[in-house]
XYZ file of C-alpha atoms in Angstrom:
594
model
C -96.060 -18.497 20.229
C -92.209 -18.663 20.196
C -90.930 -21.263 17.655
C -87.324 -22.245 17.802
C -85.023 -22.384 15.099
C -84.480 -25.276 13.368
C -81.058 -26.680 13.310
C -80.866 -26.636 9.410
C -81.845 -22.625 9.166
C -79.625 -21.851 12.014
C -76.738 -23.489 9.207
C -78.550 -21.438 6.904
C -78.466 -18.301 9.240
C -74.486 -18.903 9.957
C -73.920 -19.160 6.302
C -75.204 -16.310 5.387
C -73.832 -14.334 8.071
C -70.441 -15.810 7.073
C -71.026 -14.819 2.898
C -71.925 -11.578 3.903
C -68.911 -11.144 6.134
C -66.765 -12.214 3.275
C -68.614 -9.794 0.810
C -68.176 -6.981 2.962
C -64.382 -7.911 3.483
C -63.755 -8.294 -0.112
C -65.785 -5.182 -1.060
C -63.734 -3.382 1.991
C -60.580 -4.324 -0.060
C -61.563 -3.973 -3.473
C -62.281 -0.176 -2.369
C -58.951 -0.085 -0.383
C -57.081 -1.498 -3.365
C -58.920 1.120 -5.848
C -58.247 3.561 -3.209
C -54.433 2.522 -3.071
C -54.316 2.147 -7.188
C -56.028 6.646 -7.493
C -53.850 7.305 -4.767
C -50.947 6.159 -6.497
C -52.407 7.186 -10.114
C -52.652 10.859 -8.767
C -49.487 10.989 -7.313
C -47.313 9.630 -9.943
C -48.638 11.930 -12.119
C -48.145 14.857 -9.979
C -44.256 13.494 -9.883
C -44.387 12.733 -13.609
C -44.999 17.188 -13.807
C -42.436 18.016 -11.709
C -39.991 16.173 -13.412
C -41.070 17.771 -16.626
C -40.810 20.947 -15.337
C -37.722 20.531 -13.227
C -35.739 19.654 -16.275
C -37.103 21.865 -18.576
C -36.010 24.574 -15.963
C -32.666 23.035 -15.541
C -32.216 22.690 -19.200
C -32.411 26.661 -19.724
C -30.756 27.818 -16.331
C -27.717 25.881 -18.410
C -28.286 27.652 -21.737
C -28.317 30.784 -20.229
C -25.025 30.111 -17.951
C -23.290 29.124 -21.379
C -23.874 32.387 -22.897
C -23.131 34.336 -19.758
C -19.741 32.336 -19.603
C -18.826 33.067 -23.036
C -19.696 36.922 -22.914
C -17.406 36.766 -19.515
C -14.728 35.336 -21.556
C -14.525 38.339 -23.799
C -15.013 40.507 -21.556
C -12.158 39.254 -19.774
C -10.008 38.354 -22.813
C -8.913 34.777 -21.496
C -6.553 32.997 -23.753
C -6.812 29.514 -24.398
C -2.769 29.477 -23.490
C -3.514 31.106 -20.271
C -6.794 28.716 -19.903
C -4.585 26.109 -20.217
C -2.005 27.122 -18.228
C -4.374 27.553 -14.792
C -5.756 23.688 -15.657
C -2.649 22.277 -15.383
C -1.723 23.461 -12.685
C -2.199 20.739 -9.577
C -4.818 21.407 -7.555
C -2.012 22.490 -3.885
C 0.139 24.888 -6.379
C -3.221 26.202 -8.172
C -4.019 27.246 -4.349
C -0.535 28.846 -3.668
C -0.617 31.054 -6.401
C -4.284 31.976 -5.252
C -3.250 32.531 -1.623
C 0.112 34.864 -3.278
C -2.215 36.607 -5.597
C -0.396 35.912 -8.999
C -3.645 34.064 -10.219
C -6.771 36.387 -10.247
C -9.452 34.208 -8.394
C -11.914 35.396 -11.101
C -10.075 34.470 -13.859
C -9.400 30.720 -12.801
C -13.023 30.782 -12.023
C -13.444 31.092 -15.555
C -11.216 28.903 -16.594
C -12.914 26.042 -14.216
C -16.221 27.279 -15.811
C -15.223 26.626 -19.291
C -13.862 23.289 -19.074
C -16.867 22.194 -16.595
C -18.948 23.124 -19.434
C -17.105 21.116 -22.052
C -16.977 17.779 -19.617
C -20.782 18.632 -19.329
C -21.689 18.952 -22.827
C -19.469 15.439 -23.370
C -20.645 13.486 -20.203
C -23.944 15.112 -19.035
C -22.067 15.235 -15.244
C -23.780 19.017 -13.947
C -27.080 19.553 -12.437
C -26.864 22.770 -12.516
C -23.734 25.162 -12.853
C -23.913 28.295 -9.924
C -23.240 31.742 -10.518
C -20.372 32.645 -7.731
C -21.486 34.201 -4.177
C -18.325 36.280 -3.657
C -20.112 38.120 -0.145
C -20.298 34.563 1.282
C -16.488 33.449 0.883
C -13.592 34.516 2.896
C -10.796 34.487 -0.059
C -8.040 35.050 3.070
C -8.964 32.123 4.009
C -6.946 28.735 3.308
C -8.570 27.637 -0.131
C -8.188 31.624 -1.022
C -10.737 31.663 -3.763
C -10.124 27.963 -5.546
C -13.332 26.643 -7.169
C -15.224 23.769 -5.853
C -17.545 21.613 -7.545
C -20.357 19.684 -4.863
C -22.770 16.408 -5.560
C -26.111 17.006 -5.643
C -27.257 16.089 -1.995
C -24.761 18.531 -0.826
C -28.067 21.360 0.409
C -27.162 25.114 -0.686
C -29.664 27.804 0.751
C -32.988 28.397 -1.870
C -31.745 25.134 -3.586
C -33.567 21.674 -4.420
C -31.509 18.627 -3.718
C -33.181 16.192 -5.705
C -30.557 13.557 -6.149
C -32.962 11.953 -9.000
C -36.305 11.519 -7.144
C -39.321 13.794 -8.100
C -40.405 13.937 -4.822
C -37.915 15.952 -3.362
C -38.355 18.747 -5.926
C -39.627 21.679 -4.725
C -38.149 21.613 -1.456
C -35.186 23.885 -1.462
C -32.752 23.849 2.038
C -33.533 26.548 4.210
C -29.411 26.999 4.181
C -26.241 25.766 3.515
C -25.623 22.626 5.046
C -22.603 22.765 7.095
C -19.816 21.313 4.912
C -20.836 24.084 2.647
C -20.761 26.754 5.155
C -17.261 25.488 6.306
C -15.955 25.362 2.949
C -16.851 29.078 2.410
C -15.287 29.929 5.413
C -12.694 28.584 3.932
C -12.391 30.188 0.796
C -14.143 27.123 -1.436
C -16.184 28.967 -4.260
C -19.033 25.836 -4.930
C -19.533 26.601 -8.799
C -21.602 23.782 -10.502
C -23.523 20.759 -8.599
C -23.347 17.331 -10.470
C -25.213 14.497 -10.928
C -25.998 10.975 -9.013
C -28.555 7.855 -9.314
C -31.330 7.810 -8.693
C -32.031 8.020 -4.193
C -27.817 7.466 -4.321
C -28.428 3.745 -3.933
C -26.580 2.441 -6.758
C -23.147 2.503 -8.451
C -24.356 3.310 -11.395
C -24.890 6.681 -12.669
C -28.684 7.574 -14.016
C -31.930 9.361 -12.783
C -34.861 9.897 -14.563
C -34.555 13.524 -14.173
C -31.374 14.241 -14.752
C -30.486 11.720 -17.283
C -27.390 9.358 -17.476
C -23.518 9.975 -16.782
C -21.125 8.840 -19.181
C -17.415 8.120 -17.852
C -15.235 10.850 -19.249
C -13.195 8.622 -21.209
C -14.903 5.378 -22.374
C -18.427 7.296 -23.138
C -19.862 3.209 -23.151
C -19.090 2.581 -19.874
C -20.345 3.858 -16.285
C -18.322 6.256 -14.063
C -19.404 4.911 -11.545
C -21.566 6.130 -8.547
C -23.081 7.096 -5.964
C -20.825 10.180 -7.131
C -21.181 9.926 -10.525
C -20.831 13.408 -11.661
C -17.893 14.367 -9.641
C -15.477 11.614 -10.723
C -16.338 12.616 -13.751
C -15.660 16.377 -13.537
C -12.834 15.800 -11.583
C -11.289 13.155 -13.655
C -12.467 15.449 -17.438
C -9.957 18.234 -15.644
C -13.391 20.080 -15.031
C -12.863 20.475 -11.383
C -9.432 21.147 -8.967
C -11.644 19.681 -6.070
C -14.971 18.250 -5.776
C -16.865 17.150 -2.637
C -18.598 13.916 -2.791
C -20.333 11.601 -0.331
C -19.468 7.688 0.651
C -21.747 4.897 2.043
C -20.193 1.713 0.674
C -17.572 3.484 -1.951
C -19.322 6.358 -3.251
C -16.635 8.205 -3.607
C -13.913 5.756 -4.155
C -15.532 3.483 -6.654
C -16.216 6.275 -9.333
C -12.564 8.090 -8.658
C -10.887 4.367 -9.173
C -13.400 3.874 -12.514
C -12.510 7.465 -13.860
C -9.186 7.399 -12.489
C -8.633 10.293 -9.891
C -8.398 9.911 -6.427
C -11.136 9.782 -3.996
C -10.605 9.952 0.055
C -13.305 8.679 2.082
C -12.527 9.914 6.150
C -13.181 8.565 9.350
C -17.173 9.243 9.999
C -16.897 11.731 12.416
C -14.212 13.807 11.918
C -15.981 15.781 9.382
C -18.920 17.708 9.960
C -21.770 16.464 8.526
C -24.873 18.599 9.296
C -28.111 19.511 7.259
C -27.346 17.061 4.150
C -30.339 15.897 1.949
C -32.066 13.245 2.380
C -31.184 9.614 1.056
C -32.521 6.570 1.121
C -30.489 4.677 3.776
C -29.358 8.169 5.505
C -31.584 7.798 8.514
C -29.552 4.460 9.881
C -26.426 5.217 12.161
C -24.665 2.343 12.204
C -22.867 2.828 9.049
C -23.678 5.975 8.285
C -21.983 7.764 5.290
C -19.293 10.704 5.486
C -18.222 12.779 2.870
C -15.300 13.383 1.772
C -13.030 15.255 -1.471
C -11.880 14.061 -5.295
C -9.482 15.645 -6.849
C -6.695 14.767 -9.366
C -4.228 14.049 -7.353
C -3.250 12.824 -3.464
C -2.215 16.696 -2.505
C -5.709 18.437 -3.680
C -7.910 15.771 -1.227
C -5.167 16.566 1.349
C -4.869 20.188 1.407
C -8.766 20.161 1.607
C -8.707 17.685 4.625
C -6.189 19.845 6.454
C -7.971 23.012 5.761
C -11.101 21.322 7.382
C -9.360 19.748 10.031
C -7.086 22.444 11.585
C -7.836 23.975 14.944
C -6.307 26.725 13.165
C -9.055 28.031 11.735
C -11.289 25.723 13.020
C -14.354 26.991 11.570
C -16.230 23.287 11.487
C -15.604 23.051 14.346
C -17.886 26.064 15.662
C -20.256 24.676 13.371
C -20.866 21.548 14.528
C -20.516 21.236 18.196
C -20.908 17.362 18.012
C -17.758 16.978 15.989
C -14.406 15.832 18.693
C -12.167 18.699 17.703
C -9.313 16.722 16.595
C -6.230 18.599 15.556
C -4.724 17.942 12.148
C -1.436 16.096 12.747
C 0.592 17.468 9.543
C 3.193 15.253 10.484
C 1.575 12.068 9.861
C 1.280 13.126 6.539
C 4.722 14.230 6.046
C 6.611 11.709 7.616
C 9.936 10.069 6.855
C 10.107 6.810 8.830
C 9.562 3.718 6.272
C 5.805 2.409 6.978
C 4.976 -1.034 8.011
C 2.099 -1.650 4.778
C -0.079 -4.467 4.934
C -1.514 -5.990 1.366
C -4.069 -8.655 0.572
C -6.119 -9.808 -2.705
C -9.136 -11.696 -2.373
C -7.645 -14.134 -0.026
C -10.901 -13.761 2.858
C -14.325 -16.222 1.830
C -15.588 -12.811 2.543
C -14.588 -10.833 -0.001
C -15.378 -11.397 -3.519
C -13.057 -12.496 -6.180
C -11.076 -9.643 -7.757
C -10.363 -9.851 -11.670
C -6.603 -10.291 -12.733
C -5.867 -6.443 -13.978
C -7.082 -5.599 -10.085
C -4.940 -7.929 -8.506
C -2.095 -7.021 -10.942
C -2.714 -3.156 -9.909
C -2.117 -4.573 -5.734
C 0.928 -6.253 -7.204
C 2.776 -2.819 -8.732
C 1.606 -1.194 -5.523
C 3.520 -3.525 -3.906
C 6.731 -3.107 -5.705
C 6.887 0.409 -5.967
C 6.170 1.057 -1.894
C 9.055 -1.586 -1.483
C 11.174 0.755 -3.908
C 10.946 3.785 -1.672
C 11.973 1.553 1.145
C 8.405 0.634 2.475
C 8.508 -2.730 4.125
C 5.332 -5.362 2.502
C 3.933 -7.573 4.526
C 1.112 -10.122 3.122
C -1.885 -9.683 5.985
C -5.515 -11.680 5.896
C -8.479 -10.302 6.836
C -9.846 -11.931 10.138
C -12.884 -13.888 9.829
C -15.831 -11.988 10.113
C -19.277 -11.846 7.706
C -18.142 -8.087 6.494
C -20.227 -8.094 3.501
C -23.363 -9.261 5.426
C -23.358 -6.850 8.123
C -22.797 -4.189 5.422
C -25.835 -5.202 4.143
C -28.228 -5.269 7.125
C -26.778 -2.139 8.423
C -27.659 -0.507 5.475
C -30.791 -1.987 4.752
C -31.862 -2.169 8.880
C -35.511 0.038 8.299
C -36.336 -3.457 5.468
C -36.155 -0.695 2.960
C -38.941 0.996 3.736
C -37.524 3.920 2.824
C -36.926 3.471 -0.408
C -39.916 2.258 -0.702
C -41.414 5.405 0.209
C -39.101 7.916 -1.517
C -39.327 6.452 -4.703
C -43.405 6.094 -4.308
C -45.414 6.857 -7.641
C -41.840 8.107 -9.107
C -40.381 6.909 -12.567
C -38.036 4.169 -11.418
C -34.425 4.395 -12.567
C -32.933 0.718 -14.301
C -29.865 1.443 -11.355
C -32.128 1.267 -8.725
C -34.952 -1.137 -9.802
C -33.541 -4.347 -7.856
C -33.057 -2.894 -5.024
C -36.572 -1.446 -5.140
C -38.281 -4.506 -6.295
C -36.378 -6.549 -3.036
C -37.486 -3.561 -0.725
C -41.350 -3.649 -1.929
C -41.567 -7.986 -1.763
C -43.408 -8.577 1.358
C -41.223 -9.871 4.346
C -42.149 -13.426 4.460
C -41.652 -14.047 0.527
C -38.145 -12.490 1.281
C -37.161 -14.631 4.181
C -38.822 -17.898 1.693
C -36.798 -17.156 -1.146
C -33.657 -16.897 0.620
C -33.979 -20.189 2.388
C -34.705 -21.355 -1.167
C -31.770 -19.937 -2.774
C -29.275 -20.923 0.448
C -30.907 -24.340 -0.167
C -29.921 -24.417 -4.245
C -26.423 -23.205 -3.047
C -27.021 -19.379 -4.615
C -25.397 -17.892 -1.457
C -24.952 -14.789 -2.989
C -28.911 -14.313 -3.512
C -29.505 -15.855 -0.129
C -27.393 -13.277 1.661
C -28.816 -10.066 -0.274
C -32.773 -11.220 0.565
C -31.543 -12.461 4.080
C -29.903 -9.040 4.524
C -32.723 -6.710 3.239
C -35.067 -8.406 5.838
C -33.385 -5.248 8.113
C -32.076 -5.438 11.883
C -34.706 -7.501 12.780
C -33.961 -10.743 10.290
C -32.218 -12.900 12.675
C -34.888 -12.004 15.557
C -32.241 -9.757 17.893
C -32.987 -6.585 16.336
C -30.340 -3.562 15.926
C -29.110 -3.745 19.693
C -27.710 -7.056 18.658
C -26.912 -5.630 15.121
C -24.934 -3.140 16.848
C -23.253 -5.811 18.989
C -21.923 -7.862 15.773
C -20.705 -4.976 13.912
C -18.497 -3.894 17.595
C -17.284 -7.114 17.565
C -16.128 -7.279 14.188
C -14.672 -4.226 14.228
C -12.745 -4.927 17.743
C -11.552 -7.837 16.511
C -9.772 -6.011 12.647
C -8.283 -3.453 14.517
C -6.834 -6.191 17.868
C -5.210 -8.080 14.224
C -4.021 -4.946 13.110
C -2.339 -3.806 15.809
C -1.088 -6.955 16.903
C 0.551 -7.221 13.245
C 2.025 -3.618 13.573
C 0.718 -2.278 10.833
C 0.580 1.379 9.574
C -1.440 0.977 6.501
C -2.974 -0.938 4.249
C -3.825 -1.892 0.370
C -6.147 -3.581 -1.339
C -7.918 -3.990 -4.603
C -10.061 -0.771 -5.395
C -13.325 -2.946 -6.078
C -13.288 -6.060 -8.415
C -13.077 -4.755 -11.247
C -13.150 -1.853 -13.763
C -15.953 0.331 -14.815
C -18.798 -1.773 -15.903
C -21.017 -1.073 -19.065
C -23.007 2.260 -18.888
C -26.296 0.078 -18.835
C -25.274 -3.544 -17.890
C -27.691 -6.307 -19.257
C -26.084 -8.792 -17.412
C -27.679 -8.521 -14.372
C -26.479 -7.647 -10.670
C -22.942 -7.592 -9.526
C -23.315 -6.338 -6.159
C -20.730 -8.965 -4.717
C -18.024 -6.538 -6.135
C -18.570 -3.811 -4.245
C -17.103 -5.740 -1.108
C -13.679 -4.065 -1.230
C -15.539 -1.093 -0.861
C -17.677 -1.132 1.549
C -15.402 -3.402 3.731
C -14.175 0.283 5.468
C -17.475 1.529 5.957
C -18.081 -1.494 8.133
C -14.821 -0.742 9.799
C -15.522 2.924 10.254
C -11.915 3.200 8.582
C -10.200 6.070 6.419
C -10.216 4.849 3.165
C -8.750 6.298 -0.765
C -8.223 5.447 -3.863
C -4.917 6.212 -6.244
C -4.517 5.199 -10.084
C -2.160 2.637 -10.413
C -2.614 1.269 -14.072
C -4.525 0.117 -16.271
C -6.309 -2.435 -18.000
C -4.225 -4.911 -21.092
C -5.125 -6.909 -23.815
C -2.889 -9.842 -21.314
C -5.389 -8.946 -18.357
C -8.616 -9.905 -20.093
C -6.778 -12.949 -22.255
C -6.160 -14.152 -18.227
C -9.843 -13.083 -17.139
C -11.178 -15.091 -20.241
C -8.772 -18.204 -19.166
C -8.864 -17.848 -15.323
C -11.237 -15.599 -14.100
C -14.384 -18.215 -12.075
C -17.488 -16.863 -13.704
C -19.265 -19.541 -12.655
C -19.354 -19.406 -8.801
C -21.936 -17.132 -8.866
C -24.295 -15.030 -10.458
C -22.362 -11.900 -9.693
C -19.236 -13.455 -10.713
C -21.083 -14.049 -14.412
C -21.866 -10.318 -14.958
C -18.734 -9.214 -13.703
C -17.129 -11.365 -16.147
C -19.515 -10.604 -19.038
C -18.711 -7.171 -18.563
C -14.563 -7.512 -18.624
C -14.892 -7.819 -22.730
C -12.827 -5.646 -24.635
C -14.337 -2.708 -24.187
C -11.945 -2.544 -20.960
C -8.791 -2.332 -22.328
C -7.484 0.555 -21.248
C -9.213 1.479 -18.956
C -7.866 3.213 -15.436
C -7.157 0.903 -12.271
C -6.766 1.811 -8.921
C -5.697 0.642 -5.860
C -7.180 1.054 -2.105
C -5.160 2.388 0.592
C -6.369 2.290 4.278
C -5.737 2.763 7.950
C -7.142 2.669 11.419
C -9.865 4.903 12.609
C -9.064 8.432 13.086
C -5.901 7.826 11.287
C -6.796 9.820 8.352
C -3.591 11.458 8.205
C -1.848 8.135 7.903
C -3.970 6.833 5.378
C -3.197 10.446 3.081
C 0.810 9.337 4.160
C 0.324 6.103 2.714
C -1.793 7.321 -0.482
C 0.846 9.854 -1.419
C 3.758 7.468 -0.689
C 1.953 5.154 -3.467
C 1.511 8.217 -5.857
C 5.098 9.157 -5.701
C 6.081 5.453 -6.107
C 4.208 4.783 -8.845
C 5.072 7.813 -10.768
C 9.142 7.395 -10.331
C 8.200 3.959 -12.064
């Protein structure tokens, strides 16, 4: 006969039903987490070989080049006078005695190759130095044989671009990317590839498989990054021109800290095709351009308007996205006295410069008015720059940098970033309401920011909508103050330590990437540099307290600094990258008649 269940071993029944649920759920994730934990075990071993491998490879592809170089320099019986003599030559008249054919393009080669390998051996700046491809360069072209020195995510044919993570070796470019292709065309001979951090998200300068970059002239301090290795090339005389790449002042933040100059363009007006891949390179609503070093104003120019010229116009067959835009010489070489606007730290959103940068804006200021220039003080409208910097960059949550970076060895440059990427969303969002609430607005806007396009619930059609307005409303102040150009500080402050202890300064970086918000041209020129009175008015002045950025910033101005190079920023509107070249060589000039 049927007997019902009791009401006590149907309890029973459900509670064992329920236990054995939750055993199979946790047994389901123990074997995903063990799963997860082999997964990652294999793999970052795999990575941990490649490195290993890659730089033991690297290591004797230099050896070798050393001895081939010095067997080429007997052969050819170069002189230290006449090595000397092609390296001091600036980088426009080293290319007019190339194009007139009273400097052998072999020989200056060689003299490039020499010194690159004496910056290298002091600085550990090259990846890997590249035997010349003389079939692929037109030397009738405009460059007309001058050697070229490239970052590492610029992709050459048969080549890894690494750019410090393991899991991009082993993947050479199927070909030149088209920057390189263009520069060939031109007559650019690339001749060594140098070093960045670690996925190019950082301002400092290590990877953990090529090593650490030490600034050419204060070997404790950083040079700076993403483009660590070409400042420093450029600025150790081992390079007439190097190419380097900007997302928030990778370029102009290691030329000002080494102390050459560094032109970031207009995205868009030079082509940009087949680069490697980066951590925040996917997003497009600040992407970065790339753009030339060199030693002085006229070597980033004369590349720009071999690029930009209809006349060849070889990028421009390239890339058929690019809007073939003329270069307008005469903006560059113009007489009439410009209408220069100049600010300090005056906006809430910019971060507070230290005295020797602000002194630097100062000088600028003076010598511009000496060559009849007229000055006029100009604030920056009102608008959360910094902020939508941030969430532009960081709109995918930084989920990919999580994955590129997966099972590798995790450069110190690029662990905070990482660790705020891999914290689930929701601790994110509850730590920055918690910091906001304890008045750390600096750590409040960083987590808010790496929540991606999606933090504030409108996603990146209403991302896209801020940035617009923001950048509507600079260039309606701009124009309605009838401006041709602008300067600013050149970051915060001088090159930090070469492994700072004092914790994140990203703050500092505003200056920077305030023009990669805007979308505007953007350089950097050596003004000065840094006294013993500077950092006696840092130690009395400076407001180390306001934040936690402001502390290491100000821990790091010791007296280690003194002396070393500050620059200033020079701007203009978008697509007025001749302008902006005007204004950088005006400042050049000024500065060196004072």
């Amino acid at each position: 006969d049927f007997k019902p269940v009791s009401m006590g071993r149907r309890q029973s029944l459900a509670l064992a039903l329920i236990a054995s649920a939750a055993i199979a759920a946790a047994a389901s994730g123990l074997a995903s987490l063990l799963y997860d934990w082999r997964r990652r075990s294999v793999r970052a071993a795999d990575l941990s070989l490649r490195r290993q491998r890659r730089r033991a490879d690297l290591a004797e592809a230099k050896a070798r080049f050393v001895e081939s170089v010095k067997a080429a320099t007997e052969r050819a019986g170069l002189s230290p006078a006449e090595e000397a003599e092609i390296l001091a030559l600036p980088t426009a008249e080293l290319v007019g005695r190339l194009q007139a054919r009273t400097l052998d393009h072999r020989r200056v080669l060689l003299a490039y190759q020499r010194r690159a390998i004496d910056v290298d051996s002091r600085t550990n700046c090259a990846v890997e130095f590249l035997a010349p491809d003389w079939a692929g360069v037109d030397l009738d072209g405009p460059l007309a044989g001058l050697p070229v020195s490239l970052k590492d995510n610029f992709c050459l044919a048969g080549r890894d671009s690494c750019v410090g993570c393991s899991a991009l070796i082993g993947r050479p470019a199927e070909a030149d990317c088209s920057p390189v292709a263009a520069l060939k065309a031109l007559g650019g001979v690339p001749f060594v590839r140098t070093a960045v951090p670690q996925s190019m998200m950082s301002v400092l300068s290590s990877n953990p498989i090529d090593g650490t970059v030490r600034h050419p002239s204060a070997p404790g301090r950083s040079p700076g990054g993403s483009s660590s290795g070409e400042a420093t090339l450029v600025a150790g005389g081992g390079s007439p021109l190097g190419l380097g790449t900007d997302l928030g002042g990778s370029i102009r933040l290691p030329a000002a800290w080494c102390g050459c100059v560094g032109f970031k363009p207009t995205n868009g007006r030079l082509t940009s095709q087949g680069f490697g891949a980066a951590a925040a390179g996917a997003q497009r609503l600040v992407p970065g351009t790339w753009g030339p070093l060199a030693p002085d104003v006229g070597g980033v120019a004369l590349l720009m308007s071999a690029m930009c010229s209809a006349r060849p116009g070889y990028q421009y067959r390239l890339d058929p996205e690019l809007p073939p835009l003329d270069w307008a010489g005469d903006d560059c070489d113009g007489q009439r006295p410009l209408v220069i606007g100049y600010f300090v730290d005056e906006s809430p959103h910019l971060f507070d410069a230290l005295p020797c940068m602000r002194r630097a804006v100062q000088l600028a200021k003076s010598a511009l008015e000496s060559r009849g220039h007229r000055l006029v003080a100009w604030r920056l409208p009102d608008a959360p720059y910094f902020e939508l910097y941030l969430r532009c960059v960081f709109s995918d949550g930084g989920r990919r940098l999580v994955d590129l970076l997966d099972g590798d060895e995790v450069s110190p440059a690029v662990r905070h970033s990482l660790d705020t990427a891999r914290t689930p969303r929701w601790l994110r969002r509850a730590r920055a309401r918690a910091a906001a609430a304890y008045g750390r607005r600096e750590a409040a806007v960083w987590l808010e920011a790496s929540l991606g396009a999606d933090a504030d619930g409108g996603g990146v059609w209403h991302l896209a909508q801020r940035l617009a307005d923001a950048r509507r409303q600079f260039c309606f102040a701009w124009r309605q103050a009838g401006l041709d150009g602008l300067i600013c500080p050149a970051g915060a402050c001088p090159a930090v330590h070469l492994a700072p202890t004092s914790g994140s300064f990203t703050g500092a970086l505003s200056f920077f990437n305030l023009f990669n918000t805007l979308n505007c041209p953007a350089g950097t020129v050596p003004v000065t540099r840094v006294t013993a009175e500077d950092l006696a008015e840092a130690a009395a002045a400076y407001p180390a307290g306001k934040s936690a950025w402001h502390r290491s910033v100000a821990a790091m101005h010791d007296a280690g600094s003194d002396g070393l190079p500050v620059s200033v920023q020079c701007a203009a509107l978008p697509w007025r990258d001749e302008a902006c070249l005007r204004l950088m060589a005006e400042l050049e000039a000024a500065v060196a008649r004072q």
